[in-house]
Short mmCIF file of C-alpha atoms in Angstrom, two decimals:
data_model
loop_
_atom_site.label_atom_id
_atom_site.label_comp_id
_atom_site.label_asym_id
_atom_site.label_seq_id
_atom_site.Cartn_x
_atom_site.Cartn_y
_atom_site.Cartn_z
CA MET A 1 32.69 2.39 -22.41
CA ARG A 2 28.69 3.46 -23.24
CA VAL A 3 26.81 3.42 -19.89
CA LEU A 4 22.50 2.17 -19.93
CA ASN A 5 20.55 4.51 -17.88
CA ALA A 6 17.80 2.67 -17.22
CA ILE A 7 14.90 3.86 -15.22
CA LEU A 8 12.27 2.39 -13.49
CA THR A 9 8.58 4.41 -12.79
CA HIS A 10 5.43 4.13 -12.09
CA GLN A 11 4.82 8.23 -12.68
CA PRO A 12 2.61 9.86 -15.44
CA ALA A 13 3.40 10.31 -18.71
CA GLU A 14 4.53 13.61 -18.51
CA ASN A 15 6.69 13.35 -15.59
CA VAL A 16 8.61 10.68 -17.47
CA ASP A 17 9.17 12.33 -20.04
CA ARG A 18 10.60 15.07 -17.82
CA MET A 19 12.66 13.13 -16.30
CA ALA A 20 13.90 11.01 -19.51
CA ALA A 21 14.95 14.95 -20.48
CA SER A 22 16.73 15.44 -17.80
CA TRP A 23 18.23 12.27 -18.37
CA HIS A 24 19.16 12.76 -21.40
CA GLN A 25 21.34 15.91 -21.57
CA GLY A 26 24.88 14.92 -22.64
CA ALA A 27 23.14 11.24 -24.15
CA ALA A 28 22.05 9.96 -26.99
CA SER A 29 19.57 9.16 -27.63
CA ASP A 30 19.08 5.57 -27.28
CA GLU A 31 21.35 5.72 -23.71
CA VAL A 32 17.60 6.21 -21.51
CA LEU A 33 15.46 3.48 -20.79
CA ILE A 34 11.97 3.87 -18.88
CA LEU A 35 11.41 0.51 -17.29
CA TYR A 36 7.10 0.81 -17.00
CA GLY A 37 5.95 -0.78 -13.61
CA GLY A 38 2.48 1.78 -13.83
CA MET A 39 -0.37 2.11 -16.64
CA LEU A 40 -0.39 0.48 -19.55
CA ALA A 41 -2.69 3.28 -20.88
CA ASP A 42 0.43 5.76 -18.87
CA PHE A 43 3.21 3.90 -20.83
CA GLU A 44 1.36 4.52 -24.86
CA SER A 45 2.01 8.66 -23.88
CA ILE A 46 5.28 8.89 -23.17
CA LYS A 47 7.22 10.36 -25.50
CA HIS A 48 10.49 9.12 -25.00
CA PRO A 49 11.32 6.39 -27.38
CA HIS A 50 13.39 3.41 -25.90
CA LYS A 51 11.09 2.20 -23.10
CA VAL A 52 9.82 -1.59 -22.18
CA PHE A 53 6.91 -1.77 -20.17
CA ILE A 54 7.19 -4.26 -17.49
CA GLN A 55 3.80 -6.77 -17.12
CA ASP A 56 5.47 -8.89 -13.75
CA SER A 57 2.31 -8.92 -11.38
CA ARG A 58 5.13 -9.59 -8.78
CA LEU A 59 6.69 -6.00 -9.32
CA ARG A 60 3.15 -4.55 -8.22
CA THR A 61 2.73 -5.69 -5.01
CA LYS A 62 0.92 -3.86 -2.68
CA HIS A 63 2.93 -5.06 0.93
CA HIS A 64 6.47 -5.34 -0.86
CA ARG A 65 8.56 -7.80 1.61
CA LEU A 66 5.39 -10.44 2.27
CA GLU A 67 4.71 -10.32 -0.71
CA LYS A 68 8.53 -10.85 -1.97
CA GLN A 69 8.46 -8.22 -4.37
CA SER A 70 10.28 -8.35 -7.72
CA TYR A 71 13.24 -6.73 -10.15
CA THR A 72 13.63 -9.42 -12.08
CA GLU A 73 11.33 -8.90 -15.39
CA VAL A 74 13.03 -5.19 -15.31
CA ILE A 75 16.23 -6.88 -15.10
CA ARG A 76 15.57 -8.82 -18.24
CA ALA A 77 14.39 -6.15 -19.67
CA ILE A 78 17.54 -3.70 -19.43
CA ALA A 79 19.56 -7.36 -20.78
CA GLY A 80 17.61 -7.72 -23.79
CA ASN A 81 18.69 -4.14 -24.37
CA LEU A 82 22.37 -3.88 -24.10
CA ALA A 83 23.54 -4.49 -27.17
CA THR A 84 26.46 -2.35 -27.01
CA PHE A 85 26.68 -0.79 -23.47
CA SER A 86 30.08 -1.97 -20.85
CA HIS A 87 27.62 -0.95 -17.99
CA VAL A 88 24.19 0.51 -16.47
CA LEU A 89 23.42 2.85 -14.57
CA PHE A 90 19.68 1.42 -12.65
CA ALA A 91 17.97 3.78 -11.20
CA GLU A 92 14.70 4.42 -9.74
CA TYR A 93 12.38 7.68 -10.79
CA ASP A 94 13.08 8.88 -7.03
CA LEU A 95 16.68 9.14 -7.90
CA VAL A 96 17.99 12.48 -9.32
CA PRO A 97 21.02 13.05 -10.99
CA LEU A 98 22.20 16.02 -10.24
CA GLN A 99 25.34 17.23 -12.32
CA GLN A 100 25.68 16.78 -16.41
CA THR A 101 24.93 12.50 -16.92
CA ALA A 102 28.66 12.24 -18.51
CA VAL A 103 29.87 13.94 -15.18
CA VAL A 104 27.32 10.61 -13.39
CA HIS A 105 28.85 7.64 -15.98
CA ALA A 106 32.68 8.98 -15.32
CA ALA A 107 31.85 9.42 -11.50
CA TYR A 108 30.48 5.19 -11.50
CA LEU A 109 32.90 4.38 -13.75
CA GLU A 110 36.00 5.59 -11.84
CA LYS A 111 34.41 4.18 -8.93
CA ILE A 112 34.07 0.48 -10.02
CA ALA A 113 37.31 0.47 -11.65
CA GLU A 114 38.82 1.68 -7.78
CA GLN A 115 37.06 -1.28 -6.60
CA ASP A 116 37.72 -3.92 -9.57
CA ALA A 117 34.40 -4.72 -8.70
CA ASP A 118 31.13 -6.12 -10.87
CA VAL A 119 28.56 -4.37 -9.71
CA LEU A 120 28.44 -1.61 -7.11
CA PHE A 121 25.17 -1.21 -4.66
CA PRO A 122 24.71 2.33 -2.98
CA VAL A 123 24.34 0.24 0.26
CA VAL A 124 25.43 -4.06 -0.14
CA HIS A 125 25.60 -5.79 3.51
CA GLU A 126 26.28 -9.35 4.50
CA VAL A 127 23.27 -10.44 6.53
CA GLN A 128 23.25 -13.94 7.02
CA ALA A 129 22.68 -14.83 11.14
CA THR A 130 21.91 -11.09 11.33
CA CYS A 131 18.56 -9.48 13.09
CA GLN A 132 19.09 -7.14 9.61
CA GLU A 133 15.26 -6.46 9.70
CA VAL A 134 14.73 -8.03 5.96
CA TYR A 135 16.34 -10.83 5.74
CA LEU A 136 14.69 -12.29 8.67
CA PRO A 137 11.53 -13.73 7.34
CA TYR A 138 14.81 -16.26 5.37
CA ALA A 139 16.14 -17.12 8.88
CA PHE A 140 13.09 -18.69 9.36
CA GLU A 141 12.42 -19.87 5.72
CA PRO A 142 15.88 -20.96 4.66
CA ALA A 143 14.68 -23.21 2.04
CA GLY A 144 14.15 -19.70 -0.36
CA LEU A 145 17.72 -19.20 -0.75
CA GLU A 146 18.25 -22.90 -1.90
CA PRO A 147 17.72 -21.94 -6.32
CA ILE A 148 20.37 -19.49 -5.66
CA ARG A 149 22.91 -21.82 -3.43
CA ASP A 150 22.52 -24.28 -6.40
CA LEU A 151 23.62 -22.08 -8.92
CA SER A 152 26.70 -20.79 -6.51
CA THR A 153 30.20 -21.26 -7.74
CA ARG A 154 30.97 -19.83 -3.91
CA SER A 155 33.38 -22.30 -1.64
CA ASP A 156 30.48 -20.47 1.00
CA ARG A 157 27.02 -21.02 0.12
CA GLY A 158 25.89 -20.06 2.50
CA THR A 159 25.98 -15.64 1.77
CA VAL A 160 22.98 -13.73 2.31
CA LEU A 161 23.60 -10.51 0.42
CA TRP A 162 21.05 -6.98 0.85
CA ALA A 163 21.59 -4.13 -1.00
CA LEU A 164 19.46 -1.14 -2.41
CA LEU A 165 19.25 -1.21 -5.96
CA PRO A 166 18.38 2.15 -6.48
CA GLY A 167 21.36 3.66 -8.00
CA SER A 168 23.77 0.67 -8.36
CA PHE A 169 25.95 0.53 -11.54
CA TRP A 170 26.47 -2.98 -13.18
CA ARG A 171 29.08 -5.00 -15.94
CA SER A 172 27.05 -5.28 -18.37
CA GLU A 173 28.16 -9.45 -18.58
CA ALA A 174 27.09 -9.20 -14.53
CA LEU A 175 23.35 -7.65 -15.18
CA SER A 176 23.10 -10.65 -18.02
CA ALA A 177 23.89 -12.98 -16.48
CA VAL A 178 21.35 -12.51 -13.74
CA ALA A 179 19.29 -12.14 -16.08
CA ALA A 180 19.89 -15.05 -17.81
CA VAL A 181 19.17 -17.27 -14.66
CA GLU A 182 15.91 -19.08 -15.64
CA GLY A 183 12.77 -19.68 -13.14
CA GLU A 184 13.34 -17.42 -9.56
CA ALA A 185 13.91 -18.19 -6.15
CA PRO A 186 10.75 -16.05 -3.55
CA VAL A 187 12.85 -13.93 -2.36
CA TYR A 188 12.29 -10.78 -1.99
CA PHE A 189 14.08 -8.84 -4.71
CA GLU A 190 16.72 -6.85 -2.32
CA ILE A 191 17.98 -10.35 -0.96
CA TYR A 192 17.82 -11.85 -4.50
CA LEU A 193 19.56 -9.39 -6.17
CA PRO A 194 22.49 -8.96 -5.06
CA THR A 195 22.58 -12.88 -3.14
CA LEU A 196 22.42 -14.54 -6.91
CA ALA A 197 25.21 -11.50 -8.45
CA HIS A 198 27.65 -13.26 -5.36
CA HIS A 199 26.73 -17.04 -5.89
CA LEU A 200 27.47 -16.58 -9.79
CA GLY A 201 30.75 -15.40 -9.09
CA PHE A 202 30.69 -11.41 -9.66
CA ARG A 203 32.28 -9.06 -6.88
CA VAL A 204 30.07 -7.23 -5.43
CA ARG A 205 31.19 -4.32 -3.55
CA PRO A 206 29.57 -0.65 -1.60
CA LEU A 207 28.94 2.59 -3.85
CA THR A 208 31.83 3.95 0.05
CA ASP A 209 32.06 7.91 -1.79
CA PRO A 210 30.06 11.27 -0.09
CA ARG A 211 29.16 12.19 -3.11
CA PHE A 212 26.48 9.16 -3.86
CA LYS A 213 23.39 11.00 -1.74
CA ILE A 214 21.47 7.61 -2.27
CA PHE A 215 19.47 6.74 1.38
CA GLY A 216 16.71 4.59 1.72
CA GLY A 217 15.43 6.90 4.27
CA LYS A 218 13.60 10.55 4.90
CA PRO A 219 12.95 11.94 1.41
CA PHE A 220 15.12 14.78 0.14
CA SER A 221 13.12 17.98 -0.37
CA ARG A 222 13.70 19.82 -3.36
CA ALA A 223 15.26 23.19 -1.52
CA SER A 224 18.29 21.46 -0.57
CA ILE A 225 19.06 20.24 -4.31
CA LEU A 226 20.37 23.28 -4.95
CA GLY A 227 23.24 23.44 -2.46
CA LEU A 228 24.01 19.62 -2.62
CA ARG A 229 25.07 19.92 -6.50
CA ASP A 230 27.16 22.74 -5.24
CA GLU A 231 28.80 20.79 -3.32
CA GLY A 232 29.57 18.04 -5.93
CA SER A 233 27.11 15.81 -5.28
CA ILE A 234 26.37 13.07 -8.22
CA VAL A 235 23.17 11.61 -7.73
CA ILE A 236 20.73 12.06 -4.28
CA HIS A 237 17.35 8.98 -3.72
CA PRO A 238 14.71 9.92 -2.27
CA MET A 239 13.40 12.56 -3.66
CA LYS A 240 9.89 11.80 -4.35
CA ASP A 241 8.84 15.55 -5.95
CA GLN A 242 11.50 16.42 -8.71
CA TRP A 243 9.46 15.31 -11.28
CA ASN A 244 6.02 16.83 -10.86
CA GLY A 245 6.55 20.36 -11.90
CA GLU A 246 9.30 22.68 -12.84
CA ILE A 247 13.11 20.62 -12.11
CA VAL A 248 15.10 22.36 -9.97
CA MET B 1 -11.07 6.02 12.19
CA GLU B 2 -8.45 4.29 10.17
CA GLY B 3 -6.49 7.29 10.06
CA SER B 4 -7.00 7.85 13.04
CA ARG B 5 -6.02 5.26 14.45
CA HIS B 6 -3.16 4.70 12.28
CA VAL B 7 -1.54 8.65 13.97
CA VAL B 8 -1.96 7.48 17.47
CA HIS B 9 0.58 4.44 16.26
CA ARG B 10 3.10 6.96 15.42
CA LEU B 11 2.61 8.94 17.69
CA LEU B 12 2.79 6.12 19.91
CA ARG B 13 6.33 4.49 17.80
CA PHE B 14 7.95 7.87 18.83
CA VAL B 15 7.15 8.62 22.10
CA VAL B 16 8.67 4.74 22.65
CA TYR B 17 12.14 5.59 20.33
CA ARG B 18 12.77 8.83 21.99
CA PHE B 19 12.02 7.57 25.25
CA ILE B 20 14.45 4.16 23.77
CA GLY B 21 17.17 6.86 22.73
CA VAL B 22 17.49 8.97 26.27
CA ALA B 23 17.08 6.07 28.55
CA GLY B 24 17.93 2.62 26.03
CA PHE B 25 20.35 0.50 27.31
CA PRO B 26 23.40 0.93 24.69
CA ILE B 27 24.35 -1.60 22.31
CA LEU B 28 27.83 -1.09 21.22
CA ASP B 29 29.81 -3.36 18.44
CA ARG B 30 32.53 -5.94 20.19
CA LYS B 31 34.67 -5.64 17.56
CA THR B 32 35.20 -2.01 17.40
CA GLY B 33 33.53 -0.61 20.85
CA ASN B 34 31.59 1.95 18.51
CA LEU B 35 28.44 2.67 19.80
CA ILE B 36 26.14 0.67 17.54
CA CYS B 37 22.07 1.95 18.44
CA LYS B 38 19.91 1.55 21.97
CA VAL B 39 17.40 -0.70 23.10
CA ILE B 40 15.50 -1.43 25.55
CA VAL B 41 14.56 -5.32 26.17
CA VAL B 42 11.24 -6.84 27.81
CA PRO B 43 10.19 -10.83 28.66
CA TRP B 44 7.29 -11.49 26.60
CA LYS B 45 5.70 -14.57 26.48
CA GLY B 46 8.85 -16.70 27.73
CA ARG B 47 11.00 -14.64 25.44
CA LEU B 48 12.89 -11.51 25.33
CA ARG B 49 12.08 -8.77 23.09
CA VAL B 50 14.47 -6.19 22.15
CA ILE B 51 13.26 -3.16 20.80
CA GLY B 52 15.37 0.16 19.19
CA LEU B 53 17.57 -2.29 17.17
CA PRO B 54 18.20 -0.33 13.76
CA ASP B 55 15.99 -1.95 11.06
CA TYR B 56 18.69 -2.35 8.05
CA LEU B 57 21.84 -2.13 9.16
CA PRO B 58 23.06 -6.01 10.11
CA VAL B 59 23.37 -6.41 13.38
CA ARG B 60 24.89 -10.03 14.58
CA LEU B 61 23.85 -10.90 18.01
CA ALA B 62 26.21 -13.95 19.08
CA LEU B 63 26.30 -15.97 22.53
CA GLU B 64 29.77 -15.90 24.68
CA LEU B 65 30.16 -16.83 28.12
CA PRO B 66 31.22 -13.93 30.38
CA PRO B 67 35.65 -14.28 31.28
CA ARG B 68 34.73 -15.06 34.69
CA GLY B 69 31.75 -14.59 37.23
CA ILE B 70 30.88 -16.29 40.61
CA PHE B 71 27.03 -17.35 39.05
CA GLN B 72 27.16 -18.35 35.70
CA SER B 73 25.96 -16.26 33.02
CA THR B 74 26.12 -15.77 29.59
CA VAL B 75 26.46 -12.63 27.34
CA ILE B 76 23.77 -11.43 24.31
CA SER B 77 27.00 -9.99 22.54
CA ALA B 78 26.32 -7.99 18.74
CA ALA B 79 28.81 -6.71 16.34
CA LEU B 80 27.95 -5.30 13.12
CA THR B 81 28.77 -7.56 10.04
CA ASP B 82 31.54 -6.75 6.98
CA ASP B 83 31.34 -4.83 3.93
CA PRO B 84 31.24 -7.89 1.44
CA ASP B 85 34.49 -8.24 -0.39
CA TYR B 86 35.19 -11.09 -2.06
CA PRO B 87 36.90 -12.04 -4.83
CA ARG B 88 35.59 -12.27 -8.63
CA GLU B 89 35.28 -15.77 -9.70
CA ALA B 90 33.60 -15.34 -12.86
CA ARG B 91 34.88 -15.75 -16.10
CA LEU B 92 35.09 -11.78 -17.92
CA GLU B 93 35.30 -11.55 -21.51
CA SER B 94 35.78 -7.76 -21.21
CA LEU B 95 38.57 -7.54 -18.30
#
């Protein structure tokens, strides 16, 4: 089994190269794919050879939820680089591995087998008919979700999932199937991608393991890394400044 | 000017949430009895504004009849949804 580390970033080139080198420890040269959502000039300065520039304007939003930010082109770019990989670990720059890449992969592979899942998200909730903040706009505008429901293989077409994407782990077949869907519903990606994977018939489960410290809240500090690494934590998120200078 | 207004908003938000954390009404999960959060409810333009529900938690509100009562009334209860646990329906060649 081979795992592709697909990492979305918009940081300056030198930060990206530091990050790629960190993910690269113990991995083959093509196992780290940089997906770049920043400026083209910065992209061209990145030395890491396995990289893709994401052109999509729906990735570069300011008010992400209001403008319904999309990761669809990111997912399609990953699918285009999947040739020999059985799984994909999707990360953003602020997800930091605390162990060697092989250890990170082994932990994810163990969890996906344990759950018999096709996609693991660090956090995933069923949100239809709830007052969850990201879902609420679609409760009053259900037509936005219709293109997903039209593709559904499920008996209950009303299920809506919300998930945290950084740190998600996909079987290649599930990611390719999501990427192959033509067009795109006008839905924020944290709802669109998990809901689409579910309705295409894939088994979506949460990554329930305290060693994966992946949250949507207050960033971790550089000072906290050493203790977490010694405790056996696998990855942490969010940590915004890990690649700014000397790596902790 | 814009910056100072932002600071005032953040400060106000901090104070209000601190107040809710101490003096808000506890909302319990109707399935488990666990505390979900504390809130305050404010009548506002003919509607009820609920302040303090957590952003990311999938809280499902439901209208219920109380078991028995002297007055006609309705109970609004809350519950967190379960994690998705649906079987695989797609056919995978790798399995």
